[in-house]
Amino acid sequence: MGMISDSRGYVADTWKAWNRFWFAPSDPATLCLIRLLAGSLLFYTHLVWSWDLQAFLGPDGWLPVEYLRDLHARPAADGPQWSVWSLFFWIEKPWMLWCVHVFALLVFFFLMLGLFSRTTAVLGFLLAVTYAHRISPGAYFGLDKINCMLALYLMLGPCGARYSLDRIRRLNRGDNRPVLPSASANLTIRLIQLHLCIIYLFSGLAKHMGENWQAGTAVWWAVANLEYQSIDMTWLAGWPTLVALATHATVFWEIFYCCLIWNRFARPLVLWMAVAVHGGIALFMGMITFGLAMLYANLAFLKPATVRRWVDPLADRVALMLVRAK
Amino acid sequence: MSKKWHENTADGAQGSALQSPPRRQSPPPASELAWHPLWRFLVSLLVAGHLLAVFVAPWDLATGPALPPGYMPTTDSLGRPQRPAPKQWQEPLVTRSLRNFFNHYLNLLYLNHGYEFFAPDPVGTHEIDYHVTRSDGQIVEGTFPDLSTQWPRLYYHRHMMLAEQSEMINNQLVMMAEQTGVRKPFSGQVFAEHLATLHGGRARLKLKIHMLLSPDSVLAGTRLDDPSTYRLLGTVDGSPRPDRSGSSPVGQSGEAPITIPGAGQ
């Protein structure tokens, strides 16, 4: 009898904890900051396609659509996979391609500003996937994965509740109701957090399989890659111990990120390590966009109160300029 | 109850976006959760399924078939080890089944991939030199990636990925050819055709790999771009693609179309 009641108590406590973790309403400030930053990254990432839109996304570019669709087909299955989808698989005329592209840029720009944010978040995700599938394989890399991940989750919560033109418009209409804590904001942030844990876990495990990561030399081979290099770090050749420490620290940090990030004492250290790793990738290896994308995703672990303490003073100044006095 | 809690927080008290944030925010009791329990239960199921799918994609990609412990390959009459028969490989059943189950969901959301950033080991980068002889005799040459001509950095990086993923695409094509018997052109040839079409001529591509230097070599004064660090992997020729009507190749900037033997017949 005691065992049954204990089990029942365990299930009830677990359900309570589960509910608190996923559905406790929280201030959407963190989500809104991620929208602002991820929106700017989505806009810039897709703006760069304008340099050679036809070659990368046109039907007969570097990798023609038909060729790509054959690559998407799984050998065991018949024909292409229907679920690998992209608007660009059906667009043939250059003017149509440009129309879609300009529309996409507007959507990402509006998402960044938080204008019609619930609609632009959905459209932004669909458009981000449309670009990503067209260039995979071929020209995609980690940036596209993180962009699509962030765009996916921005759809689910009130990402325009703060730091947005939507908020300014509401205030200008005389709607002074406060921004209420939201269960969907918490749910969205939790999804980003857990997705990030999965990313780091498998990234760390994959590195752990590599001989150079095990030997502690991988960071050297990364900085010795001229094509990636944006700042010359080959002075590290004379500092093998530093290289080894950086290599081992990266692997352990990635593998244990999914555990340590939940501990309130370890979390600041884990996040500062993220700044070091992704900041290093951005500064020294020329992948500024990818480094920023990972850092923006890590913001999901900032408390809304912290975000508000940092961002609200600036947001207030902007609001003072844009909100009409009544 | 829920309303009361909202009012008691700094958020609830806030009249506009201009007010200062709260100093401390304690989590609400479970009894004050906003959603109906049934709704929370259904969303919980969706969340669990989604996270399982997100987990399964990189998990499956990180696994591979294995041979039984102590497996000794049979040898041919010359003593050379024979390739193991497919049935001798042990496939990771759980990860394969789960990823197959979630396959379309993962594809639709662009989640069907791993996260092997610089893994398992950092390697040298691929480069492609091209040389196009236009129909008017002019020569167009270039390299991708090329930091001096491809700007901004992200645009350069996209070209780097083209060269880098060329080998990945080719490996996939070889696997497909083994299973289906249908062989598609390798990626280098498709790139050559693109450049030939773009410039209106015949293209020749040199596929190279830029090997990495050890710390000792760098300390000895060898430059990262020393000619000895580049290794030629192969050369590919390409002609312009027929246009979509199949009648003539596509020229650019008003160039006269180029005749391709057999095209348009």
XYZ file of C-alpha atoms in Angstrom:
591
model
C 0.000 0.000 0.000
C 2.811 2.340 0.924
C 4.597 1.555 -2.308
C 1.475 2.307 -4.357
C 0.863 5.622 -2.609
C 4.550 6.510 -2.955
C 4.383 5.737 -6.670
C 1.217 7.773 -7.016
C 2.919 10.632 -5.193
C 5.934 10.321 -7.457
C 3.773 10.490 -10.589
C 1.832 13.470 -9.223
C 5.033 15.309 -8.273
C 6.566 14.558 -11.656
C 3.488 15.830 -13.467
C 3.574 19.000 -11.360
C 7.249 19.532 -12.084
C 6.678 18.845 -15.790
C 3.878 21.402 -15.859
C 5.948 23.962 -14.045
C 8.876 23.414 -16.415
C 6.863 23.711 -19.621
C 3.734 25.690 -18.877
C 4.479 28.154 -16.080
C 3.751 31.555 -17.630
C 6.849 33.655 -18.061
C 7.653 37.107 -19.331
C 8.248 36.962 -23.099
C 11.237 39.339 -22.890
C 13.826 36.636 -23.669
C 11.825 35.334 -26.606
C 11.345 38.857 -27.942
C 15.050 39.610 -27.743
C 15.779 36.381 -29.627
C 13.219 37.436 -32.268
C 14.928 40.780 -32.724
C 18.387 39.263 -33.090
C 17.449 36.117 -35.013
C 15.257 38.230 -37.299
C 18.228 40.458 -38.119
C 20.361 37.397 -38.811
C 17.689 35.846 -41.025
C 17.431 39.105 -42.934
C 21.181 39.397 -43.454
C 21.661 35.708 -44.296
C 19.062 35.909 -47.031
C 20.090 39.349 -48.237
C 23.478 37.895 -49.160
C 21.811 35.532 -51.663
C 21.020 38.671 -53.688
C 24.662 38.784 -54.787
C 24.088 35.769 -57.049
C 20.504 34.672 -56.630
C 20.153 32.889 -59.945
C 23.302 30.796 -59.520
C 22.477 29.504 -56.053
C 18.686 29.340 -56.111
C 17.679 29.367 -59.778
C 16.561 26.194 -61.529
C 19.795 25.876 -63.532
C 22.338 27.228 -61.086
C 25.350 25.557 -59.563
C 23.224 22.557 -58.664
C 20.172 22.326 -60.927
C 16.885 21.544 -59.235
C 16.446 18.198 -60.973
C 19.930 17.119 -59.958
C 19.291 18.154 -56.376
C 15.985 16.342 -56.176
C 17.694 13.150 -57.294
C 20.158 13.646 -54.465
C 17.310 13.994 -51.990
C 15.861 10.669 -53.078
C 16.701 7.861 -50.735
C 18.117 4.949 -52.723
C 15.828 2.482 -50.964
C 12.725 4.557 -51.779
C 11.189 5.350 -55.138
C 11.859 8.826 -56.427
C 12.354 12.078 -54.566
C 11.097 12.549 -51.034
C 7.957 14.696 -51.081
C 8.742 16.112 -47.665
C 11.957 17.758 -48.842
C 10.230 20.847 -50.131
C 11.179 24.255 -51.432
C 9.309 26.889 -53.403
C 12.419 27.162 -55.534
C 11.871 23.621 -56.850
C 8.934 24.998 -58.857
C 10.102 28.478 -59.777
C 11.603 28.752 -63.222
C 11.387 32.396 -64.283
C 14.040 34.797 -62.938
C 11.450 37.500 -62.230
C 9.456 35.069 -60.092
C 12.589 34.111 -58.254
C 13.275 37.772 -57.490
C 9.677 38.385 -56.421
C 9.874 35.555 -53.888
C 13.269 36.762 -52.742
C 12.168 40.368 -52.210
C 9.050 39.128 -50.415
C 11.220 36.937 -48.175
C 13.518 39.846 -47.352
C 10.517 41.971 -46.394
C 9.199 39.200 -44.168
C 12.543 38.793 -42.399
C 12.859 42.567 -42.028
C 9.386 42.828 -40.522
C 10.156 39.903 -38.235
C 13.275 41.683 -37.019
C 11.272 44.841 -36.315
C 8.416 42.879 -34.798
C 5.822 44.131 -37.260
C 2.871 41.733 -37.719
C 5.148 39.397 -35.795
C 2.824 36.391 -35.437
C 2.290 36.295 -39.197
C 5.861 37.100 -40.177
C 7.169 34.473 -37.760
C 5.197 31.752 -39.565
C 6.110 33.093 -43.000
C 9.712 33.552 -41.900
C 10.028 29.921 -40.915
C 8.459 28.658 -44.150
C 10.735 30.897 -46.201
C 13.861 29.975 -44.237
C 13.174 26.292 -44.918
C 12.457 27.024 -48.573
C 15.949 28.512 -48.968
C 17.645 25.879 -46.820
C 16.263 22.891 -48.725
C 17.241 24.458 -52.045
C 20.897 24.651 -51.018
C 21.134 21.324 -49.152
C 23.373 19.720 -50.171
C 25.480 22.251 -51.984
C 25.993 25.482 -50.096
C 24.390 24.990 -46.689
C 26.183 24.904 -43.354
C 25.475 25.143 -39.656
C 24.090 28.669 -39.963
C 21.105 27.423 -41.964
C 20.335 24.752 -39.376
C 20.336 27.249 -36.511
C 18.425 29.877 -38.504
C 15.664 27.384 -39.265
C 15.630 26.120 -35.696
C 15.167 29.619 -34.262
C 12.587 30.521 -36.900
C 10.671 27.327 -36.086
C 10.342 28.184 -32.409
C 9.648 31.885 -32.911
C 6.374 30.801 -34.529
C 5.150 29.240 -31.314
C 5.301 32.099 -28.839
C 4.395 35.800 -28.522
C 7.686 36.915 -30.035
C 6.413 40.414 -30.802
C 5.066 41.198 -27.345
C 8.081 43.361 -26.500
C 10.821 45.235 -28.368
C 8.628 45.398 -31.440
C 6.692 47.749 -33.657
C 3.626 45.695 -32.783
C 4.030 46.860 -29.190
C 4.483 50.482 -30.314
C 1.381 50.228 -32.493
C -0.634 48.909 -29.565
C 0.559 51.798 -27.373
C -0.245 54.293 -30.115
C -3.774 52.890 -30.280
C -4.072 53.648 -26.580
C -3.796 50.016 -25.554
C -1.716 50.332 -22.389
C -2.414 46.874 -21.080
C 0.738 45.322 -19.620
C 2.592 42.498 -21.328
C 1.377 39.490 -19.422
C 3.448 36.422 -18.632
C 2.711 33.754 -21.180
C 2.777 29.954 -21.051
C 3.596 29.752 -24.749
C 6.590 32.071 -24.249
C 7.936 29.694 -21.630
C 7.185 26.653 -23.807
C 9.034 28.217 -26.732
C 12.076 29.106 -24.673
C 12.153 25.594 -23.192
C 12.095 24.092 -26.683
C 15.015 26.271 -27.785
C 16.921 25.326 -24.631
C 16.433 21.593 -25.077
C 17.119 21.701 -28.800
C 20.358 23.502 -28.044
C 21.295 20.814 -25.511
C 20.764 18.137 -28.187
C 22.880 20.108 -30.676
C 25.799 20.434 -28.276
C 25.553 16.840 -27.092
C 25.827 15.379 -30.581
C 28.367 17.949 -31.682
C 30.529 17.004 -28.692
C 30.056 13.270 -29.211
C 30.977 13.598 -32.891
C 34.126 15.488 -31.954
C 34.977 12.877 -29.350
C 35.143 10.313 -32.178
C 37.880 12.328 -33.900
C 41.499 11.401 -33.281
C 42.639 15.013 -33.305
C 40.005 16.076 -30.820
C 41.094 13.184 -28.601
C 44.760 14.072 -29.018
C 44.115 17.696 -28.172
C 45.353 19.062 -31.503
C 42.076 19.816 -33.300
C 42.057 23.528 -32.453
C 45.412 23.840 -34.186
C 44.069 22.231 -37.385
C 41.112 24.591 -37.257
C 43.247 27.731 -36.960
C 45.722 26.431 -39.558
C 42.973 26.355 -42.157
C 43.693 29.342 -44.353
C 40.296 29.348 -46.064
C 38.517 29.789 -42.753
C 41.030 32.164 -41.245
C 39.993 35.776 -40.619
C 42.615 36.593 -37.976
C 45.955 34.818 -38.058
C 46.211 32.616 -34.989
C 49.123 30.486 -36.150
C 51.204 31.871 -33.289
C 49.475 29.031 -31.409
C 52.002 26.707 -33.099
C 54.391 27.618 -30.278
C 51.787 26.957 -27.579
C 50.832 23.273 -27.880
C 49.626 23.016 -24.289
C 47.254 25.935 -24.786
C 45.961 24.311 -27.976
C 45.422 21.024 -26.144
C 43.591 22.681 -23.269
C 41.336 24.610 -25.652
C 40.598 21.424 -27.599
C 39.744 19.325 -24.547
C 37.740 22.127 -22.969
C 35.651 22.473 -26.136
C 34.810 18.769 -26.255
C 33.939 18.496 -22.567
C 31.949 21.724 -22.641
C 29.872 20.521 -25.585
C 29.209 17.048 -24.175
C 28.305 18.251 -20.682
C 26.482 21.417 -21.731
C 23.161 19.537 -21.521
C 23.754 18.824 -17.817
C 25.664 21.830 -16.537
C 23.460 24.503 -18.097
C 20.589 23.639 -15.737
C 22.655 24.233 -12.623
C 22.353 27.851 -11.528
C 25.960 27.985 -10.330
C 27.423 26.386 -13.466
C 25.160 28.234 -15.932
C 27.131 31.510 -16.048
C 30.359 29.599 -16.650
C 28.747 27.507 -19.391
C 27.361 30.609 -21.081
C 30.668 32.481 -20.876
C 32.308 29.444 -22.439
C 29.742 29.706 -25.243
C 30.772 33.326 -25.725
C 34.424 32.258 -25.902
C 33.862 29.356 -28.313
C 31.374 31.000 -30.659
C 33.019 34.399 -30.359
C 36.285 32.713 -31.320
C 34.654 31.037 -34.316
C 33.165 34.377 -35.355
C 36.329 36.420 -34.927
C 39.106 34.057 -35.904
C 37.458 31.669 -38.346
C 35.426 34.107 -40.384
C 32.054 32.588 -39.510
C 30.548 35.644 -37.877
C 27.006 34.733 -38.825
C 27.239 31.181 -37.487
C 28.919 32.351 -34.283
C 26.182 34.911 -33.743
C 23.416 32.396 -34.486
C 24.718 30.067 -31.781
C 25.090 32.923 -29.314
C 21.548 34.118 -30.016
C 20.266 30.606 -29.338
C 22.182 30.579 -26.045
C 20.285 33.695 -24.972
C 17.383 31.334 -24.276
C 19.076 30.625 -20.958
C 18.895 34.239 -19.827
C 16.116 35.024 -17.356
C 13.487 37.462 -18.633
C 14.318 39.763 -15.719
C 17.951 39.895 -16.812
C 16.957 40.606 -20.401
C 14.651 43.387 -19.276
C 17.314 44.910 -17.089
C 19.648 45.110 -20.104
C 17.264 45.849 -22.946
C 14.409 47.859 -21.454
C 16.384 51.117 -21.028
C 17.182 51.100 -24.737
C 13.686 49.936 -25.687
C 12.227 52.716 -23.556
C 14.240 55.338 -25.428
C 13.006 53.988 -28.740
C 9.446 53.883 -27.424
C 9.683 57.501 -26.248
C 10.564 58.504 -29.805
C 7.856 56.451 -31.471
C 4.892 56.497 -29.120
C 2.619 59.447 -29.770
C 1.765 61.472 -26.668
C -1.976 61.503 -25.959
C -6.006 33.276 -8.712
C -4.035 33.432 -11.935
C -5.136 37.001 -12.524
C -4.057 37.949 -9.035
C -0.598 36.588 -9.619
C -0.256 38.581 -12.818
C -1.186 41.715 -10.958
C 1.296 41.037 -8.202
C 4.272 40.743 -10.513
C 6.072 43.775 -11.819
C 4.665 42.804 -15.222
C 1.167 42.941 -13.991
C 1.766 46.302 -12.385
C 3.386 47.695 -15.472
C 1.322 50.314 -17.212
C 3.426 50.656 -20.335
C 6.611 49.405 -21.984
C 8.429 52.321 -20.400
C 8.512 51.035 -16.857
C 11.477 49.428 -15.204
C 11.779 45.627 -14.974
C 11.249 43.578 -11.843
C 14.199 42.828 -9.616
C 13.080 39.369 -8.643
C 10.589 37.064 -10.202
C 9.548 33.883 -8.419
C 8.052 30.988 -10.389
C 4.304 30.611 -10.076
C 2.790 27.717 -8.156
C 1.618 24.843 -10.341
C -1.987 25.618 -9.394
C -1.719 28.946 -11.184
C -0.772 27.533 -14.551
C -2.645 29.194 -17.336
C -3.667 26.348 -19.636
C -6.391 23.766 -19.184
C -4.985 20.387 -18.027
C -6.265 18.584 -21.123
C -4.628 21.149 -23.382
C -1.393 20.810 -21.397
C -1.545 17.021 -21.724
C -1.983 17.190 -25.508
C 0.787 19.760 -25.900
C 3.007 17.596 -23.675
C 2.552 14.681 -26.066
C 3.453 16.884 -29.030
C 6.483 18.308 -27.236
C 7.730 14.849 -26.288
C 7.277 13.580 -29.843
C 8.999 16.636 -31.294
C 11.985 16.383 -28.970
C 12.309 12.670 -29.691
C 12.412 13.466 -33.406
C 14.983 16.232 -32.861
C 17.095 13.794 -30.846
C 16.765 10.897 -33.250
C 18.123 12.646 -36.364
C 21.653 13.338 -35.093
C 21.629 10.090 -33.101
C 20.954 8.003 -36.177
C 23.479 9.930 -38.255
C 26.092 9.307 -35.571
C 25.614 5.558 -35.742
C 26.829 3.083 -38.307
C 26.620 -0.630 -38.996
C 29.099 -2.826 -37.137
C 30.606 -6.239 -37.673
C 30.299 -8.868 -34.896
C 33.126 -8.817 -32.329
C 36.062 -10.915 -33.467
C 34.796 -11.035 -37.034
C 37.429 -12.530 -39.346
C 36.909 -11.757 -43.023
C 37.093 -14.670 -45.423
C 39.960 -14.537 -47.884
C 40.147 -15.271 -51.573
C 42.570 -17.699 -53.232
C 45.328 -15.069 -53.031
C 44.770 -14.491 -49.312
C 43.132 -11.111 -49.755
C 40.327 -10.304 -47.276
C 36.881 -10.396 -48.859
C 34.335 -7.665 -48.332
C 31.801 -8.726 -45.666
C 28.399 -9.729 -47.033
C 25.589 -7.252 -46.260
C 23.865 -9.709 -43.888
C 26.982 -9.807 -41.706
C 26.651 -6.145 -40.849
C 24.636 -5.337 -37.740
C 22.483 -2.290 -38.397
C 21.493 -0.003 -35.469
C 17.844 -1.025 -35.511
C 16.399 1.422 -33.007
C 17.932 4.575 -34.425
C 17.198 3.594 -38.030
C 13.580 2.714 -37.241
C 12.966 5.881 -35.273
C 14.508 8.113 -37.914
C 12.506 6.384 -40.626
C 9.378 6.935 -38.559
C 10.066 10.651 -38.165
C 11.634 11.082 -41.595
C 8.971 13.246 -43.218
C 8.387 15.300 -40.084
C 12.106 16.021 -39.864
C 12.310 16.902 -43.542
C 9.341 19.239 -43.443
C 10.887 21.228 -40.591
C 14.473 21.044 -41.895
C 15.618 19.065 -38.895
C 16.855 15.923 -40.623
C 20.529 16.413 -40.022
C 23.372 15.976 -37.565
C 25.443 18.626 -35.862
C 28.997 17.547 -36.599
C 30.634 20.955 -36.577
C 34.355 20.423 -37.324
C 33.901 16.737 -36.542
C 35.097 14.093 -36.402
C 38.298 16.001 -37.282
C 39.093 19.337 -38.925
C 40.419 18.644 -42.417
C 41.888 20.586 -45.314
C 39.499 22.542 -47.522
C 38.616 21.892 -51.127
C 39.112 24.481 -53.836
C 38.049 24.587 -57.443
C 39.979 26.481 -60.117
C 38.065 27.116 -63.328
C 39.134 28.093 -66.783
C 36.442 28.881 -69.346
C 37.217 29.400 -73.030
C 34.374 31.506 -74.368
C 33.001 31.118 -77.859
C 34.705 34.400 -78.849
C 38.062 33.055 -77.685
C 38.239 35.048 -74.477
C 39.389 33.282 -71.337
C 37.593 33.547 -68.005
C 39.450 32.216 -64.996
C 38.705 32.085 -61.336
C 38.664 30.097 -58.130
C 36.076 29.336 -55.551
C 36.264 30.073 -52.766
C 38.202 33.290 -53.364
C 38.263 35.894 -50.632
C 39.518 38.604 -52.970
C 36.472 38.484 -55.239
C 33.722 36.981 -53.111
C 32.421 39.493 -50.612
C 30.782 39.686 -48.072
C 32.246 36.911 -46.004
C 29.033 34.890 -45.984
C 28.945 34.977 -49.791
C 32.524 33.686 -49.817
C 31.531 31.008 -47.329
C 28.712 29.811 -49.584
C 31.257 29.300 -52.373
C 33.503 27.479 -49.944
C 30.638 25.148 -49.131
C 30.083 24.479 -52.845
C 33.645 23.211 -53.157
C 33.540 21.516 -49.768
C 30.303 19.600 -50.278
C 31.298 18.503 -53.744
C 32.921 15.379 -52.323
C 29.959 14.660 -50.058
C 27.620 14.832 -53.035
C 29.869 12.532 -55.041
C 29.964 9.952 -52.251
C 26.179 10.039 -52.187
C 26.063 9.543 -55.957
C 28.375 6.534 -55.749
C 26.147 4.998 -53.078
C 23.057 5.642 -55.204
C 24.721 4.128 -58.272
C 25.578 0.988 -56.303
C 21.997 0.568 -55.180
C 20.059 1.661 -58.254
C 22.499 1.166 -61.117
C 21.781 4.726 -62.270
C 24.775 6.992 -62.344
C 24.382 10.762 -62.311
C 27.186 13.168 -63.257
C 29.529 14.076 -60.429
C 29.137 17.490 -58.841
C 32.329 18.846 -60.450
C 30.856 18.186 -63.873
C 27.622 19.951 -62.938
C 29.637 22.953 -61.733
C 31.614 22.917 -65.003
C 28.385 22.884 -67.001
C 27.085 25.823 -64.984
C 30.216 27.880 -65.653
C 30.236 26.902 -69.336
C 26.607 27.998 -69.621
C 27.202 31.201 -67.677
C 30.156 32.335 -69.770
C 29.135 30.713 -73.050
C 32.069 28.434 -73.712
C 33.825 25.300 -72.551
C 34.878 25.020 -68.948
C 37.683 23.086 -67.331
C 37.711 22.670 -63.569
C 40.617 21.633 -61.401
C 39.508 20.148 -58.109
C 42.100 20.613 -55.388
C 42.492 20.062 -51.709
C 44.438 22.485 -49.559
C 46.277 20.411 -46.986
C 46.877 21.725 -43.481
C 50.334 22.389 -42.089
C 51.550 21.007 -38.784
C 52.733 23.403 -36.044
C 56.320 22.310 -36.743
C 56.027 23.254 -40.418
C 54.619 26.667 -39.514
C 57.358 27.233 -36.920
C 59.887 26.291 -39.619
C 58.555 29.161 -41.710
C 56.344 27.382 -44.247
C 53.432 29.555 -45.309
C 49.871 28.202 -45.055
C 49.431 28.851 -48.796
C 52.705 27.274 -49.832
C 52.248 25.641 -53.277
C 53.275 22.285 -51.810
C 50.124 22.324 -49.661
C 47.784 22.110 -52.661
C 47.055 18.691 -54.119
C 45.238 18.173 -57.406
C 42.365 15.694 -57.068
C 41.107 15.722 -60.635
C 40.145 17.701 -63.702
C 36.652 17.989 -65.147
C 35.447 19.423 -68.462
C 31.997 20.805 -69.080
C 29.923 22.177 -71.945
C 26.916 24.477 -71.707
C 23.673 22.856 -70.670
C 20.854 22.733 -73.163
C 18.226 25.326 -72.340
C 14.865 24.319 -70.882
C 13.313 23.808 -74.328
C 16.173 21.444 -75.145
C 16.884 23.181 -78.438
C 20.002 25.202 -77.810
C 22.426 26.027 -75.058
C 21.919 29.104 -72.958
C 24.238 32.015 -73.729
C 24.732 35.120 -71.662
C 24.855 38.786 -72.563
C 23.495 38.206 -76.028
C 26.147 35.737 -77.076
C 25.553 33.513 -80.060
C 24.369 30.071 -79.028
C 26.957 27.325 -79.034
C 26.298 24.125 -80.874
C 26.501 21.011 -78.804
C 26.885 17.770 -80.697
C 23.649 15.861 -80.402
C 21.711 18.647 -78.719
C 18.403 19.672 -80.210
C 18.118 16.680 -82.499
